[in-house]
C-alpha atoms as a printed R data frame, in Angstrom:
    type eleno elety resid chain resno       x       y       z
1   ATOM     1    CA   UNK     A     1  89.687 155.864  65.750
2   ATOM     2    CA   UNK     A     2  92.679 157.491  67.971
3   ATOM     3    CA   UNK     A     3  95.967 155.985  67.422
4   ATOM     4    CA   UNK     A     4  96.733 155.993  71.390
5   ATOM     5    CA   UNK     A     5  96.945 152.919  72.883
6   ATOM     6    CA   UNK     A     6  94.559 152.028  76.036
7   ATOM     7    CA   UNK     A     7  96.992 150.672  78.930
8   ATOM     8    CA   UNK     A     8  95.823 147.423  79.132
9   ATOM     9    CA   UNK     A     9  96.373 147.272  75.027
10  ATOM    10    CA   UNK     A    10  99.878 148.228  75.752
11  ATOM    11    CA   UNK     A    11 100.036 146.125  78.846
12  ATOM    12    CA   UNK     A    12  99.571 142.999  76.802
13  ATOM    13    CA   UNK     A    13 101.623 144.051  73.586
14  ATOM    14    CA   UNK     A    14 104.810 145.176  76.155
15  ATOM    15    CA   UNK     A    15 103.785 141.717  77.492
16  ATOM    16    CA   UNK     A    16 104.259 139.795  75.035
17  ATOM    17    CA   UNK     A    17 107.338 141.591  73.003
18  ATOM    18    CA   UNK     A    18 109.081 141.085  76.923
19  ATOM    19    CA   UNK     A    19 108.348 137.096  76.764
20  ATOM    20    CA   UNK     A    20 110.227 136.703  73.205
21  ATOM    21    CA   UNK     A    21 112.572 139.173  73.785
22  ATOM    22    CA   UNK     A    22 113.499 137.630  76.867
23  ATOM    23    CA   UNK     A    23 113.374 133.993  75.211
24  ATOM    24    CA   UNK     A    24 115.236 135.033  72.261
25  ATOM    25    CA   UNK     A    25 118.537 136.628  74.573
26  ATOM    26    CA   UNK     A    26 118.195 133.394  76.799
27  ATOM    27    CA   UNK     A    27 118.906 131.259  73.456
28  ATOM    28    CA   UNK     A    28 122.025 133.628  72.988
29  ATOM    29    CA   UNK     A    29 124.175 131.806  75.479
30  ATOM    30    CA   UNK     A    30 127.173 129.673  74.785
31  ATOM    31    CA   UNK     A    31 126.581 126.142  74.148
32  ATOM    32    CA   UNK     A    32 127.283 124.154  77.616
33  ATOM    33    CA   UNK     A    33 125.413 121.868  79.889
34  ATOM    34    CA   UNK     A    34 123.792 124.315  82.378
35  ATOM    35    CA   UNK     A    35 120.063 124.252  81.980
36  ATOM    36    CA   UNK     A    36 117.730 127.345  81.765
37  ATOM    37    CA   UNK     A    37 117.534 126.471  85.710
38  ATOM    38    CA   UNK     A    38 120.840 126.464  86.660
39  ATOM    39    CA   UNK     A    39 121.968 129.299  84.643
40  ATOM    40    CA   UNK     A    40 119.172 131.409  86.201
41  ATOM    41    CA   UNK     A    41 120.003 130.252  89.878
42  ATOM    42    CA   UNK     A    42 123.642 130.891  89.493
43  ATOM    43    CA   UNK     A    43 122.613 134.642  87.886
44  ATOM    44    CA   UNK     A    44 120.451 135.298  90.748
45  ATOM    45    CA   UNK     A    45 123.205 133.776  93.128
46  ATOM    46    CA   UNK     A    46 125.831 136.264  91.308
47  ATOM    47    CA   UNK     A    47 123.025 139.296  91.557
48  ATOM    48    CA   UNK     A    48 122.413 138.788  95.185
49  ATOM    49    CA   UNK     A    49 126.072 137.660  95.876
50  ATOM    50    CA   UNK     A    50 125.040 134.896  98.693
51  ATOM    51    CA   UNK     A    51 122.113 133.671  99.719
52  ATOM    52    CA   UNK     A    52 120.319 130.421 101.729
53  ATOM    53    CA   UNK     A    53 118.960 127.867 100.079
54  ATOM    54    CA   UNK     A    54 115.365 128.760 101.052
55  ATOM    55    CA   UNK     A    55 116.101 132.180  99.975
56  ATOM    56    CA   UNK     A    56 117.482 130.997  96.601
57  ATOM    57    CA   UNK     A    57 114.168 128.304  95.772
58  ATOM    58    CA   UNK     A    58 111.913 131.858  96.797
59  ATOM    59    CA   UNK     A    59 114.259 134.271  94.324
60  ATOM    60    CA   UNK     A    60 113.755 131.119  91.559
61  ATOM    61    CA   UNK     A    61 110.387 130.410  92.178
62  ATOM    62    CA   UNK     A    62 110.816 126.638  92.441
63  ATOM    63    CA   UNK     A    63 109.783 124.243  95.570
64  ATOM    64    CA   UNK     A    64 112.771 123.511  97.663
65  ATOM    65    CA   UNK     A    65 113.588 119.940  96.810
66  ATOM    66    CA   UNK     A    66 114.039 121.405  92.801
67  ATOM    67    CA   UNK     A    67 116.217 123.784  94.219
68  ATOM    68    CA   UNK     A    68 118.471 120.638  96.243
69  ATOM    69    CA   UNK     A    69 119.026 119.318  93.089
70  ATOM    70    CA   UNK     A    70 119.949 122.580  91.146
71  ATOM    71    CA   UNK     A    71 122.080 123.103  93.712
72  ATOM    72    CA   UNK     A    72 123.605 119.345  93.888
73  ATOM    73    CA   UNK     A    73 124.467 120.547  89.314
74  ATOM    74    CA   UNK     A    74 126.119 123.556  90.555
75  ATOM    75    CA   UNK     A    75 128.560 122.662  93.058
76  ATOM    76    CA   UNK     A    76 128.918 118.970  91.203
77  ATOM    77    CA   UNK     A    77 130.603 121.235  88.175
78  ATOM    78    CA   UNK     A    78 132.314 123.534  91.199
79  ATOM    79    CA   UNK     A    79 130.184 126.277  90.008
80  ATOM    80    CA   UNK     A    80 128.631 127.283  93.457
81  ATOM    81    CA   UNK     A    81 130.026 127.013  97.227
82  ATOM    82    CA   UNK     A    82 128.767 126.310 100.789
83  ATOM    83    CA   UNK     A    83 129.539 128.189 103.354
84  ATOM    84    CA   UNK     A    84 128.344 128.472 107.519
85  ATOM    85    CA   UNK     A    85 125.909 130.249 107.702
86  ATOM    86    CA   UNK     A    86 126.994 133.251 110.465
87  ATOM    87    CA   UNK     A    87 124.356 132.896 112.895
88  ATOM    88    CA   UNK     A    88 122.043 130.193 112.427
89  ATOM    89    CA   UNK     A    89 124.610 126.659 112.511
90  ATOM    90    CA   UNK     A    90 121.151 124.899 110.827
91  ATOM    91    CA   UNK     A    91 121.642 126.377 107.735
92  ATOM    92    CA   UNK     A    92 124.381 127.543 104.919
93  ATOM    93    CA   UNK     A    93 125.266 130.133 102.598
94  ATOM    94    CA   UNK     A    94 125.449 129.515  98.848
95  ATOM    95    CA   UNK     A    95 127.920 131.557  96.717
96  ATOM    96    CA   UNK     A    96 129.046 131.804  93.381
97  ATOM    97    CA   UNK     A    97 132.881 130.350  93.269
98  ATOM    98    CA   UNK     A    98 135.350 131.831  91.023
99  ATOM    99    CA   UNK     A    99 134.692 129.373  88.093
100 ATOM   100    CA   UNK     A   100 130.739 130.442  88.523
101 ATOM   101    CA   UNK     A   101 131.301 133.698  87.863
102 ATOM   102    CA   UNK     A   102 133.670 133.247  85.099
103 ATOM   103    CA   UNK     A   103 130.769 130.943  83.647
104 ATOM   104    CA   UNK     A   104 128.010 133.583  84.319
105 ATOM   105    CA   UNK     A   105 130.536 136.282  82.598
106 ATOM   106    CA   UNK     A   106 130.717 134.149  79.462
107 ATOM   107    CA   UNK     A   107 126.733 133.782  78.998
108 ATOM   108    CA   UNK     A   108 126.840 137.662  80.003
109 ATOM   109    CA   UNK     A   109 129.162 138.366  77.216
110 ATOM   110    CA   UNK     A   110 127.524 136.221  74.685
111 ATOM   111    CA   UNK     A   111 123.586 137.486  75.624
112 ATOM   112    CA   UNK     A   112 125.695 141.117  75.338
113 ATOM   113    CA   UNK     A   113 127.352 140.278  71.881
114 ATOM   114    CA   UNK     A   114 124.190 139.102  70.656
115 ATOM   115    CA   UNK     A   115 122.350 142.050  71.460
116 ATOM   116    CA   UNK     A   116 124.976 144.411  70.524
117 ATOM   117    CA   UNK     A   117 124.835 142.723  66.925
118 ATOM   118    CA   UNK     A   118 120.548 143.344  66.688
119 ATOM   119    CA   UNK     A   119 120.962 146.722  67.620
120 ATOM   120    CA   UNK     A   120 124.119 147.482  65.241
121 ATOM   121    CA   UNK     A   121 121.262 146.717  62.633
122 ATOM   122    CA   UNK     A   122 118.613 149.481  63.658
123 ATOM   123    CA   UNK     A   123 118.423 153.148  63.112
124 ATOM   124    CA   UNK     A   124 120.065 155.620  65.845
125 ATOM   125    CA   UNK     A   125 116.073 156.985  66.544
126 ATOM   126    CA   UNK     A   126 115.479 153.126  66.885
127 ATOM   127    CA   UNK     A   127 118.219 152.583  69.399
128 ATOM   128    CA   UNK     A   128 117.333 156.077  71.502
129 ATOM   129    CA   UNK     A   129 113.596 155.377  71.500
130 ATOM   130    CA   UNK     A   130 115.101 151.608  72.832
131 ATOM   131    CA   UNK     A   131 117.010 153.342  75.326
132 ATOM   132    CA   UNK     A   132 114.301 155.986  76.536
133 ATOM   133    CA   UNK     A   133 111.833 152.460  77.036
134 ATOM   134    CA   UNK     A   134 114.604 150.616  78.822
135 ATOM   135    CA   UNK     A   135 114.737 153.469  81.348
136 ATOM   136    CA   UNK     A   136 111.024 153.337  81.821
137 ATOM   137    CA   UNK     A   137 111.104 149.456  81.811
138 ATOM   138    CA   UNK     A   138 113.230 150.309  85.019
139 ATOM   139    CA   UNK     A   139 111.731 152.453  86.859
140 ATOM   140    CA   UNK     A   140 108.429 150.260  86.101
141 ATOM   141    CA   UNK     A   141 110.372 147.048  87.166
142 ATOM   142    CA   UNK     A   142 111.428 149.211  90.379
143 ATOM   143    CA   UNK     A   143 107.838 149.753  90.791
């Protein structure tokens, strides 16, 4: 029996290792009242630095109305602004304020600090082999 792995056998082990990994850093956040769902709309809000509405429930994946009320959490706590948008008067512009990105930099530092401490604990070949797949998870993920 050869020891190399078919692609879909890797396929579904990457799979799965992605899934917890990416639970277990989402559970390294400071303790606070933002849901899963508003922390992950503000991220993408901070990633794509403004965006509509509409273009923020497509990024998120969630129908439109569960996007209203994410939206309705975020700027409630002053974590997210409206703005014009330029050239359609129908519509605005969502942004990150000041105090949502100081938020988003505290869960950024605490996933960080987390991680930093779970890779302290491995070998140096464990961390370079980590670092050669993170490169190739990129360039995968850039398809």
């Amino acid at each position: 029996m050869t020891t190399e792995r078919t692609a879909e056998s890797l396929a579904k082990t990457l799979r799965e290792a992605i899934i917890r990994f990416s639970r277990r850093v989402r559970q390294a956040r400071p303790v606070g009242d933002l849901t899963f769902s508003q922390l992950s709309a503000l991220t993408s809000l901070q990633l794509a630095g403004a965006l509509t509405p509409r273009e923020l429930a497509d990024v998120e994946r969630v129908q439109p109305p569960t996007m209203t009320k994410i939206i309705g959490k975020l700027e409630d706590r002053g974590l997210v602004a409206r703005t014009p948008h330029p050239t359609d008067g129908r519509q605005v512009i969502l942004a990150a304020t000041d105090e949502g990105r100081a938020v988003y930099a505290l869960h950024e530092r605490a996933r960080n600090e987390w991680l930093a401490v779970e890779l302290a604990r491995l070998t140096p070949e464990e961390r370079e082999t980590l670092a050669r797949a993170a490169e190739i998870m990129q360039r995968v993920a850039r398809g």
